[in-house]
Coordinates of C-alpha atoms in Angstrom, one line a residue:
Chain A
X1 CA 0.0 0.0 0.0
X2 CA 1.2 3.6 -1.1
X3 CA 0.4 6.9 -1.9
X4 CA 1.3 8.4 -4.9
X5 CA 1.2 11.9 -5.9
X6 CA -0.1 13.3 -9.3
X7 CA -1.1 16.3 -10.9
X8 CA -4.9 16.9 -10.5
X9 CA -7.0 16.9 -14.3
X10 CA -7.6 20.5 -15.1
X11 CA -11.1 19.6 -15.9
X12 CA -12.2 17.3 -13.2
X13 CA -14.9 19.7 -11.6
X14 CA -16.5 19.7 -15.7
X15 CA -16.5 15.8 -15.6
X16 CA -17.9 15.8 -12.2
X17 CA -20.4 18.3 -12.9
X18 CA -21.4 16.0 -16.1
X19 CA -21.8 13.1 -14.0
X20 CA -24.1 14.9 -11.6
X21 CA -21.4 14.9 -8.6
X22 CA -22.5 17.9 -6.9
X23 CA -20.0 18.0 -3.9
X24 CA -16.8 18.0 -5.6
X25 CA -15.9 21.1 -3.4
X26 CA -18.0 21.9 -0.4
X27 CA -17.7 24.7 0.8
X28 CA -15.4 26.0 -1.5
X29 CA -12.7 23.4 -0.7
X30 CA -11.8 20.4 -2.6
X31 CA -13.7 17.1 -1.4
X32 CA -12.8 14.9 -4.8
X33 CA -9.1 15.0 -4.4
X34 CA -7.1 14.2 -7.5
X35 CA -3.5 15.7 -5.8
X36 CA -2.7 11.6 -4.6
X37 CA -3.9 8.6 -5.1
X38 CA -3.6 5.3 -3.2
X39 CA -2.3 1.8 -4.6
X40 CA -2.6 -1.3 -3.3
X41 CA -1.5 -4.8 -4.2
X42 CA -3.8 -8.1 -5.7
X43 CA -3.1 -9.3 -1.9
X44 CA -3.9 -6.2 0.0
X45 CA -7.1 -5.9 -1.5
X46 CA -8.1 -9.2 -0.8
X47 CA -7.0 -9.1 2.2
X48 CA -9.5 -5.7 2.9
X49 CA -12.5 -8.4 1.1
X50 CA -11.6 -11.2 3.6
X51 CA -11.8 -8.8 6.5
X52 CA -14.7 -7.2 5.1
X53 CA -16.8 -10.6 4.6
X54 CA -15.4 -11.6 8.1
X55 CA -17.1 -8.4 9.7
X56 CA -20.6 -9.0 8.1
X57 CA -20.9 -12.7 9.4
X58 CA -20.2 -11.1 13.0
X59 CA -22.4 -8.6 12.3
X60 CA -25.0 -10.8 11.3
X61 CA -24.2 -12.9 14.5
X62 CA -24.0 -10.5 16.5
X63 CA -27.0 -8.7 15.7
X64 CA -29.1 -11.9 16.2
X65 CA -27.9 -12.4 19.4
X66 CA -28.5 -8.1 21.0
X67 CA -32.5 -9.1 19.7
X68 CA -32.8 -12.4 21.3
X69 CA -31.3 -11.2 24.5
X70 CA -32.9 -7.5 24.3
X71 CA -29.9 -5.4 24.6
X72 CA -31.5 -2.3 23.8
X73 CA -30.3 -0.5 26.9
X74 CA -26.4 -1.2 26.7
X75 CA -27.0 -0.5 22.7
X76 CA -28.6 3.0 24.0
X77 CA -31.2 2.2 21.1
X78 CA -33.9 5.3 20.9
X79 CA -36.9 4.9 23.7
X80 CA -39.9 3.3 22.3
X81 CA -37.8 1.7 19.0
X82 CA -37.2 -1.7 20.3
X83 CA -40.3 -3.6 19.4
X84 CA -39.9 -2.1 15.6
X85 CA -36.5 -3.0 15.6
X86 CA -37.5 -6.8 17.1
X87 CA -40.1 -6.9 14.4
X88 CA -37.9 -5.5 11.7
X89 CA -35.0 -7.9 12.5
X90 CA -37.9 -11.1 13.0
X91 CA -38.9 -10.7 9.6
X92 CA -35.8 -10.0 8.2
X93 CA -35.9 -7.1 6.2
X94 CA -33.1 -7.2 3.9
X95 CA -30.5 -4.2 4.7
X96 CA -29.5 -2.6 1.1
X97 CA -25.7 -0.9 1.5
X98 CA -23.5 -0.3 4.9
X99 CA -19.6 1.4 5.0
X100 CA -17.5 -0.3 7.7
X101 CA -14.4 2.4 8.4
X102 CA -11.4 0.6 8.7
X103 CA -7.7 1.2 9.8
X104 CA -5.5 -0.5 7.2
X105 CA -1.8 0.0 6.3
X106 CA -0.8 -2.9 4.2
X107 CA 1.1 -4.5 7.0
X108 CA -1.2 -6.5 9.8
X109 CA -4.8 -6.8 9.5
X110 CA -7.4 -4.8 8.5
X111 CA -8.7 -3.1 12.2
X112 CA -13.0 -2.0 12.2
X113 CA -13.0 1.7 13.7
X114 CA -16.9 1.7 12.8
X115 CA -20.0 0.4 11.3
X116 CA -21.8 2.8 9.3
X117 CA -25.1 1.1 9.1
X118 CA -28.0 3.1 9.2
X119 CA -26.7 6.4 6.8
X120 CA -23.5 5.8 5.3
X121 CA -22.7 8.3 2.8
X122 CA -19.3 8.8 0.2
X123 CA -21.1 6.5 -2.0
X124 CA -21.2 7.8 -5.3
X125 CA -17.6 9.1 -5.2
X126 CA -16.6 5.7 -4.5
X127 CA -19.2 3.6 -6.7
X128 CA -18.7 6.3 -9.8
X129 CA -16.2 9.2 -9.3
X130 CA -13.3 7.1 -8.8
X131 CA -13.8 4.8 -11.6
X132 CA -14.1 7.4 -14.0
X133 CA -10.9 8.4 -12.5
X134 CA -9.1 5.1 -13.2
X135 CA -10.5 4.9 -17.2
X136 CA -8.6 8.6 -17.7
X137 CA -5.6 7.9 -15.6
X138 CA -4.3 4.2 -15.7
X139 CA -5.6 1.9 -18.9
X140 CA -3.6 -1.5 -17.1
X141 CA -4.9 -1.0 -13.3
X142 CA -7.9 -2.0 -12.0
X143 CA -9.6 -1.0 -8.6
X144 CA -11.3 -2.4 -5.6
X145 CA -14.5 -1.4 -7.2
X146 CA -17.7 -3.2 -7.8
X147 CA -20.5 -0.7 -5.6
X148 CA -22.3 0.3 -8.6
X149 CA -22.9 -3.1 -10.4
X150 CA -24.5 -4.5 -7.2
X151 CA -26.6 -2.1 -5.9
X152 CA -28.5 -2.1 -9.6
X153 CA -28.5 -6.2 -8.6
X154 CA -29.7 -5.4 -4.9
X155 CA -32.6 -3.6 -5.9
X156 CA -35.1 -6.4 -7.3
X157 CA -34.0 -8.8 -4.3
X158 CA -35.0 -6.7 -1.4
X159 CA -38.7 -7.8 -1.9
X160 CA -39.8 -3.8 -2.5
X161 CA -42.8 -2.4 -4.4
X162 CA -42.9 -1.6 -7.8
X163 CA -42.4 2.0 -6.2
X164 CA -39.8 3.1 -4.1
X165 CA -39.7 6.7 -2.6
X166 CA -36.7 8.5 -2.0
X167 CA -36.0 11.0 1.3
X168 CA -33.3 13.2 2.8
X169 CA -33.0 16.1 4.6
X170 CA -32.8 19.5 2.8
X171 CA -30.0 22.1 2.7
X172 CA -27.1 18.9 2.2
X173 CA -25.9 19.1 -1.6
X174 CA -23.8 15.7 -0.8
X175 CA -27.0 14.1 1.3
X176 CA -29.2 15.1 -1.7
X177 CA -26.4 14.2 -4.2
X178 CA -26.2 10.4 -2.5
X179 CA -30.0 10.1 -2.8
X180 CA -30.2 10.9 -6.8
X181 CA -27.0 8.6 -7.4
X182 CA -29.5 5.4 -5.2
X183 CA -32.5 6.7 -7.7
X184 CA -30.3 6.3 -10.6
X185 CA -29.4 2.9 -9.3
X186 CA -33.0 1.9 -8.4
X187 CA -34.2 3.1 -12.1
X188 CA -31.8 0.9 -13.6
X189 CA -32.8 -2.1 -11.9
X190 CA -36.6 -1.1 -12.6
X191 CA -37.9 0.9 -9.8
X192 CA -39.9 3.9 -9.9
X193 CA -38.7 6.3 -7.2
X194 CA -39.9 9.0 -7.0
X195 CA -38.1 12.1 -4.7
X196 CA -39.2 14.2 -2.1
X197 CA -37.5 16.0 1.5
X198 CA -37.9 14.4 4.5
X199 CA -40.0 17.7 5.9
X200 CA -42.6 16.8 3.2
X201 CA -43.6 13.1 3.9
X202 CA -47.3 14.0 5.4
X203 CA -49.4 11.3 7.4
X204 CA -52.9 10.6 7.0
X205 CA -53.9 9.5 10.2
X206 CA -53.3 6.2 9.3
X207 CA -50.3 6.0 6.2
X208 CA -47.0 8.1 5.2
X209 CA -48.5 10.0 2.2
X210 CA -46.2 11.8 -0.2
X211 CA -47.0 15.1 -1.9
X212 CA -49.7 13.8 -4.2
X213 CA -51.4 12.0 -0.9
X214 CA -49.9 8.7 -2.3
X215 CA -49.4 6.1 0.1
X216 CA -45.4 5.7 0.1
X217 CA -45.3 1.7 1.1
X218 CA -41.3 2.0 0.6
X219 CA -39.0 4.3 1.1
X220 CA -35.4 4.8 1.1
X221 CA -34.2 7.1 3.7
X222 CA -31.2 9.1 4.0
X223 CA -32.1 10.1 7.7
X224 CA -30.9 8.7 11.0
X225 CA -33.3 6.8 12.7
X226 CA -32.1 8.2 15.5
X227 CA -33.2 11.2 14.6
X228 CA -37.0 10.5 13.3
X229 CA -37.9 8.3 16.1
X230 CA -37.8 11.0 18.4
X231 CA -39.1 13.8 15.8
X232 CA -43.2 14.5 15.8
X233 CA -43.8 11.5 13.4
X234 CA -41.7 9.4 15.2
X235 CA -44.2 7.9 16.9
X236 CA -46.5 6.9 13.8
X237 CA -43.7 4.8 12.6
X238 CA -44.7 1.3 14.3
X239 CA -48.2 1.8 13.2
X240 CA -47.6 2.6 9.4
X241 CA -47.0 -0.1 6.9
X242 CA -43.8 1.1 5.4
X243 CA -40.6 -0.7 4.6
X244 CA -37.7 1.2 5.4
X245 CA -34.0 1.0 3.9
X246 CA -32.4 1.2 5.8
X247 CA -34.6 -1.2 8.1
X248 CA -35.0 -0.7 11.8
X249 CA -32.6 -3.4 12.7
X250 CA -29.9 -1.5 11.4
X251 CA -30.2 0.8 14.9
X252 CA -28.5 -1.8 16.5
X253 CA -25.0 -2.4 14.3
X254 CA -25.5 1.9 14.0
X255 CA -24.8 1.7 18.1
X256 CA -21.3 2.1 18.8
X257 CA -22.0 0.4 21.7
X258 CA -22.1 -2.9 19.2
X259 CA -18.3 -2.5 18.9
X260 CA -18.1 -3.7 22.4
X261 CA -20.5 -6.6 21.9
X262 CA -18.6 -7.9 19.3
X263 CA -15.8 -7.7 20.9
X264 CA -17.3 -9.6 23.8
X265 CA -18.2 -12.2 21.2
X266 CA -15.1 -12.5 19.4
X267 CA -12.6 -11.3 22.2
X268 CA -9.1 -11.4 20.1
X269 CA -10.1 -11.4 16.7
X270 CA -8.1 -10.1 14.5
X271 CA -10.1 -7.4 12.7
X272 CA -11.5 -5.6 15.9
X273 CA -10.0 -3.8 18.4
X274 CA -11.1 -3.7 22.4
X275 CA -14.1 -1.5 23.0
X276 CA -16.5 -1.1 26.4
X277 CA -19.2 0.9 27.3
X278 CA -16.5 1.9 30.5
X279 CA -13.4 3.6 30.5
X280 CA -10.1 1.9 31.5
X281 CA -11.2 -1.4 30.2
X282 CA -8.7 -1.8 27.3
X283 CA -5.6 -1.6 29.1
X284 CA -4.0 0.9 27.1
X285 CA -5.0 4.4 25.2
X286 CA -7.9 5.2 24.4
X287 CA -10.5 6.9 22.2
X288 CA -14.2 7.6 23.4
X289 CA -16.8 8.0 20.6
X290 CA -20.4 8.9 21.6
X291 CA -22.8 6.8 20.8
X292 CA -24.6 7.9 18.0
X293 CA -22.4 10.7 17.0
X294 CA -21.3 11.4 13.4
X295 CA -18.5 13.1 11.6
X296 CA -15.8 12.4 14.0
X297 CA -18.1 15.1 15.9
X298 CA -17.2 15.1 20.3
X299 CA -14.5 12.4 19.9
X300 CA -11.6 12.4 22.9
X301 CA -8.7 10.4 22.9
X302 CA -4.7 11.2 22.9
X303 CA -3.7 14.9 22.2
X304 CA -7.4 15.3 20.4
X305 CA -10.4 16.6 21.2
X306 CA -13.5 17.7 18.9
X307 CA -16.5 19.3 19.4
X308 CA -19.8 19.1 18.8
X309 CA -23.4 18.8 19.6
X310 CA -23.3 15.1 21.0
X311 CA -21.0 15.7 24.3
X312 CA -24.1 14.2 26.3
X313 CA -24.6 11.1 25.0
X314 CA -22.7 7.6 26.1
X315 CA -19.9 6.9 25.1
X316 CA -17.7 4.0 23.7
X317 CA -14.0 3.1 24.5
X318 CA -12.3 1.5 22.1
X319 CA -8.4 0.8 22.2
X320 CA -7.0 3.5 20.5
X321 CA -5.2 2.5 16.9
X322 CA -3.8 5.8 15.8
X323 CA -4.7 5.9 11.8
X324 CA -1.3 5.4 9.8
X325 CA 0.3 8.0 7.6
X326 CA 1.0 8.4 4.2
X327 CA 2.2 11.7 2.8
X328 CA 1.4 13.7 5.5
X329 CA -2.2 12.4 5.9
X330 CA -4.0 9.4 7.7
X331 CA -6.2 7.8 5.4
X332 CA -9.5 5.5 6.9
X333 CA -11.1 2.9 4.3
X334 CA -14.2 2.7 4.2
X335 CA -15.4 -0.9 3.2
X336 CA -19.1 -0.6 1.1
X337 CA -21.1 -4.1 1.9
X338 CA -24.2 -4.5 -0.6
X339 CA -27.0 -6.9 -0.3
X340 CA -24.9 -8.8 2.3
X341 CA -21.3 -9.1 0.3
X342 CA -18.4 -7.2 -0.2
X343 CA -18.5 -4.4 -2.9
X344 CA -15.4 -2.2 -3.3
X345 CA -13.8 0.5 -1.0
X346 CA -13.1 4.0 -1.2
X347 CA -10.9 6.2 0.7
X348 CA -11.2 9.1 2.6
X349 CA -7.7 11.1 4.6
X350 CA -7.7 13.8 6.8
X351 CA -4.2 16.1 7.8
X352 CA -5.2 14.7 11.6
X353 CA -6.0 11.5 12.9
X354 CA -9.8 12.0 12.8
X355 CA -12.0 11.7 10.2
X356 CA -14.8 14.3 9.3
X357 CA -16.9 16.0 7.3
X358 CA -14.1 18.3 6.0
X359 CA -12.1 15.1 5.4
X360 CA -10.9 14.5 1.3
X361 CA -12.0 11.2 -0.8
X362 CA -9.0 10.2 -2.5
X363 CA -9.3 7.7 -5.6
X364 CA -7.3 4.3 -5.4
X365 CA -6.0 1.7 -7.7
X366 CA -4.2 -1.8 -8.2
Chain B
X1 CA -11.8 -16.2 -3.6
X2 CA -10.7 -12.6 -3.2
X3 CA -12.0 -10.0 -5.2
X4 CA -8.3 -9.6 -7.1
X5 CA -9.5 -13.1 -8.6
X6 CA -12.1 -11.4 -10.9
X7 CA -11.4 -9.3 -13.9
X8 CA -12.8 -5.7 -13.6
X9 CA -11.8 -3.9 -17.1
X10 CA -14.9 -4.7 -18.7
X11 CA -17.2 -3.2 -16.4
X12 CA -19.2 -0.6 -18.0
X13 CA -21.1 1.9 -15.6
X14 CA -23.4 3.7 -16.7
X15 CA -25.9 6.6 -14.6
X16 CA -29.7 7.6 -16.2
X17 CA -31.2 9.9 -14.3
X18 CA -27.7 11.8 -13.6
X19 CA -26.3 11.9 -16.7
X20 CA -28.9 11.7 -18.8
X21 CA -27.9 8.3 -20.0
X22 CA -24.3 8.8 -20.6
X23 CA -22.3 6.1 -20.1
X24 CA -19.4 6.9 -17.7
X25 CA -16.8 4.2 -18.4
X26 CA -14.6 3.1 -21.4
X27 CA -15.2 0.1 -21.7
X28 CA -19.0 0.0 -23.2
X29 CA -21.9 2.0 -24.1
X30 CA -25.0 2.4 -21.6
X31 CA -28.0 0.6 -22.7
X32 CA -31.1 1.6 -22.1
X33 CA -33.5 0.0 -19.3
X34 CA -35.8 -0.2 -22.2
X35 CA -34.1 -2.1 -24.7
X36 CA -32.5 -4.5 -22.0
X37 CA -35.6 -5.6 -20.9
X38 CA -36.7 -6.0 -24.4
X39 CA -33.9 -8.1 -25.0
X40 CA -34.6 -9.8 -22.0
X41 CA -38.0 -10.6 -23.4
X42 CA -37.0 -12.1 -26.3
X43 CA -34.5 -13.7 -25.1
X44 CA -37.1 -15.7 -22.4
X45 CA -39.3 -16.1 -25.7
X46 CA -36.7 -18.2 -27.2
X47 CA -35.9 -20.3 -24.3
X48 CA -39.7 -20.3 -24.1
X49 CA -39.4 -19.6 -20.4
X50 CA -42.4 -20.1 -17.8
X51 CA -41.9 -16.4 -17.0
X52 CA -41.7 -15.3 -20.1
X53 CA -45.0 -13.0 -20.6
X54 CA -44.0 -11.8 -17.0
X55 CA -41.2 -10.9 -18.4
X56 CA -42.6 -9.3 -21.3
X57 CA -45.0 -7.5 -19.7
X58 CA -42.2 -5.4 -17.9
X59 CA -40.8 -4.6 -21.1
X60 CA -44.2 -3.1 -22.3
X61 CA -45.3 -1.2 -19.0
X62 CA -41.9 -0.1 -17.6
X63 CA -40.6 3.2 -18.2
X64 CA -38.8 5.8 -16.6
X65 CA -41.5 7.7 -14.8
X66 CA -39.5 9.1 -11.8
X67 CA -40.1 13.0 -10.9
X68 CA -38.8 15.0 -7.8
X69 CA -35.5 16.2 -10.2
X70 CA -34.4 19.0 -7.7
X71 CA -32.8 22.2 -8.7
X72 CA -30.3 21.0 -10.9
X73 CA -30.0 22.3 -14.1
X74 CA -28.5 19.0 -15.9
X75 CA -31.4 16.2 -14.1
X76 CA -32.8 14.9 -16.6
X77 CA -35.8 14.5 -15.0
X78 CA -38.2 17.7 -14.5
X79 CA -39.6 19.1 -11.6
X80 CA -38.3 19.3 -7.5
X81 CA -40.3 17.8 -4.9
X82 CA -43.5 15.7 -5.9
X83 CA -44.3 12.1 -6.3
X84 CA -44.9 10.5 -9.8
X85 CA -45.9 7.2 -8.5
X86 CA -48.4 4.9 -10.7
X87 CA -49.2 2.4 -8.8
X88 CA -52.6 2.6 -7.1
X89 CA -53.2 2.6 -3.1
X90 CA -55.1 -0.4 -3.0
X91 CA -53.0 -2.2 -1.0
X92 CA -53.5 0.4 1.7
X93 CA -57.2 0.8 1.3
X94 CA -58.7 -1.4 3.5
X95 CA -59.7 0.3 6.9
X96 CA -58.7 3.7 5.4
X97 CA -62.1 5.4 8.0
X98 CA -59.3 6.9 10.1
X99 CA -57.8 8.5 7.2
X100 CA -57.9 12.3 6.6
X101 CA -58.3 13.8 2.8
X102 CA -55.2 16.2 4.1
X103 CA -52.0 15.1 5.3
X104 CA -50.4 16.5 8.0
X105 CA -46.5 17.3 7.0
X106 CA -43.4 18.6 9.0
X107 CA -43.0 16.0 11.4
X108 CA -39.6 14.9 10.4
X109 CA -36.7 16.8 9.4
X110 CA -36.3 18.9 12.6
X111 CA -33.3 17.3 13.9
X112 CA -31.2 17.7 10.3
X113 CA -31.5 21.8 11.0
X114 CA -28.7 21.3 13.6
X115 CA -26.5 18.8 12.3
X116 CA -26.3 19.8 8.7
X117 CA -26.7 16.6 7.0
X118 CA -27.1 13.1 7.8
X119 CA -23.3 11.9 6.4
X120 CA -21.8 9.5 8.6

């Protein structure tokens, strides 16, 4: 594994315009980063797919076991969500697309930082953008790259309507950005899915309605359920006949408090590190994550703290394993899992040791 | 296996609603949902498939009938907001006496205000 430097195309905002990537700079600072580039070996990347399918079966396991022994307290799952997310998990509603965030620098094994299960975004960059990238810059390579073929493949097996809505939250060009790339993704597999903002899903008294006064019987989400469960329609969730995708189950990987029940399951494996819902557990540094916080957002650990509007939820302590650094910059990997299976990677890197929303996604190769 | 065990060159990506169609990768043209799933109807035809007339109907009724294109300038798809859906609300008609003509809207969405988007 290295990182390479190289000069940046002098017309990739165009191209990313013309592909409908929207969030190539935000903010007026460059998010698609063409200045490096990572490369990895044949071995390396199989070695991140291995680790990658290993994770999912634990997750799988793991999650099975918090519903049968109703560990929605340690997970801190939302008041009031547990039955939905008992049902959700009991009838197994298939889960579409998670990121896992992992520590990797070619040397020892691939290390999970953190499950994105519920929201996970840098998907298009890494499903589209970076491909793109790869047919302009290297004819021979090849890249750890398969996001885009499998979700179109997902789509017909998740046992969905004929019509899919499709939600986010306004006032997020990458949020809104993620959504249209799913859309396209759906449509190509058959779908109708339709759009419209989260603040605009009505109820009837008795369904979710859209604007027409449809009934929306599915609906991808780009939304924390975190966040809707406790908002004024939270409460009409259990009682509508709606199919979520993300499903409700997905609260309980989203818990960092998972991290230490699959370390308590799998003590020692090699792809996870020590985490508790105490401090002083892991024997050595560590890092404390709230949570349900995002974005690296009220994260503590050696020389760093961040703030943020989570500082008073619980926290997680996980052994800290300081990113590594290339170039100047500690890059995370973020693992994409569709329908179940390992799908491709992309990468994001940060001038500090914590990920977050001002982070760059640099493109890879192999 | 491992994923290095596959060849990846001749993967062709292609986006619809985003680009209109265009196909984004080198290696092959974007066909459109419309003529795969003709082709997929023939091709179930010939193998003279059980599901074939399922099959075929798709090719007939299908089409791209998504709205809600945002403010974007390139979507190629029309208007922001809005649902195009076509499929009826029978299968949430039964015990619909509760129901009002008038949705009520707002209740989610409150919590994004503060946190600027839901990446994570």
């Amino acid at each position: 594994m290295e990182r390479l430097r190289q000069d940046p195309r002098s017309d990739r905002l165009e191209r990313a315009r013309r592909m409908g990537f929207t969030f190539a700079e935000i903010e007026g600072e460059p998010y698609w980063d063409e200045t490096a580039y990572y490369r990895f070996t044949e071995a390396e990347v199989d070695v991140l797919d291995d680790a990658t399918a290993a994770i999912q079966r634990m997750l799988t396991e793991a999650t099975d076991y918090a519903v049968k022994n109703n560990l929605n307290e340690p997970l801190g799952t939302p008041a009031g969500a547990w039955p939905i997310v008992k049902r959700s998990w009991e009838q197994r509603e298939p889960s579409l697309y998670g990121r896992l965030d992992l520590r990797f620098d070619g040397q020892g094994p691939p290390k999970l930082l953190e499950i994105n299960a519920d929201t996970p975004t840098a998907l298009f960059e890494a499903a589209v953008i970076q491909w793109e990238w790869l047919q302009c810059t290297d004819e021979t390579a090849d890249q750890f790259n398969a996001i885009h073929e499998k979700l179109i493949a997902a789509w017909p097996r998740l046992g969905l309507p004929g019509t899919v809505h499709f939600t986010c939250a306004r006032d997020s060009d990458e949020d809104r950005g993620t959504v249209d790339y799913l859309r396209d993704t759906a449509i190509q597999a058959g779908i109708t899915a339709p759009f419209l903002y989260v603040d605009e899903i009505g109820w009837n008294g008795q369904v979710f309605t859209d604007l027409s006064e449809t009934p929306i019987e599915a609906v991808f989400k780009l939304y924390p359920w975190d966040w809707m469960l406790r908002e004024q329609f939270g409460h009409n969730v259990p009682m509508a006949r709606t199919r979520w995708i993300e499903p409700a189950w997905r609260l309980v990987p989203a818990s960092k408090a998972f991290l230490s029940l699959l370390w308590y399951l799998y003590p020692d494996h090699p792809n996870l590190l020590p985490a508790f819902t105490e401090p002083g557990k892991t024997g050595g540094p560590e890092i404390a994550k709230p949570l349900w916080g995002r974005e690296g957002a009220n994260i503590s650990a050696p020389g760093i703290e961040t703030d943020g509007p989570y500082a008073d939820q619980k926290k997680l302590y996980q052994a800290y394993a300081e990113l590594p650094v290339f170039g100047g910059r500690y890059p995370v990997i973020g693992s994409w899992i569709i329908a179940g299976e390992p799908a491709g990677i992309g990468i994001r890197e940060d001038a500090t040791p914590i990920t977050r929303d001002t982070s760059r996604f640099v493109p890879h190769l192999f | 296996m491992g994923y290095a065990m596959f060849m990846r060159r001749s993967r062709s990506v292609c986006l619809i609603l985003l680009a209109g169609g265009v196909a984004v990768s080198l290696a092959g043209g974007c066909e459109s949902r419309q003529a795969q799933l003709q082709r997929e109807c023939a091709a179930a035809r010939a193998e003279m498939r059980p599901d074939a007339e399922q099959i075929c109907a798709r090719s007939v009724s299908r089409s791209y009938s998504s709205s809600g294109g945002g403010s974007h300038g390139w979507w190629f798809f029309g208007r922001s907001g809005g649902s195009s859906s076509t499929r009826t609300a029978s299968a949430f008609s039964s015990g619909r006496s509760g129901a009002s003509a008038t949705s009520a809207r707002g209740g989610f969405g409150g919590t994004a205000s503060a946190h600027g988007g839901a990446s994570s």
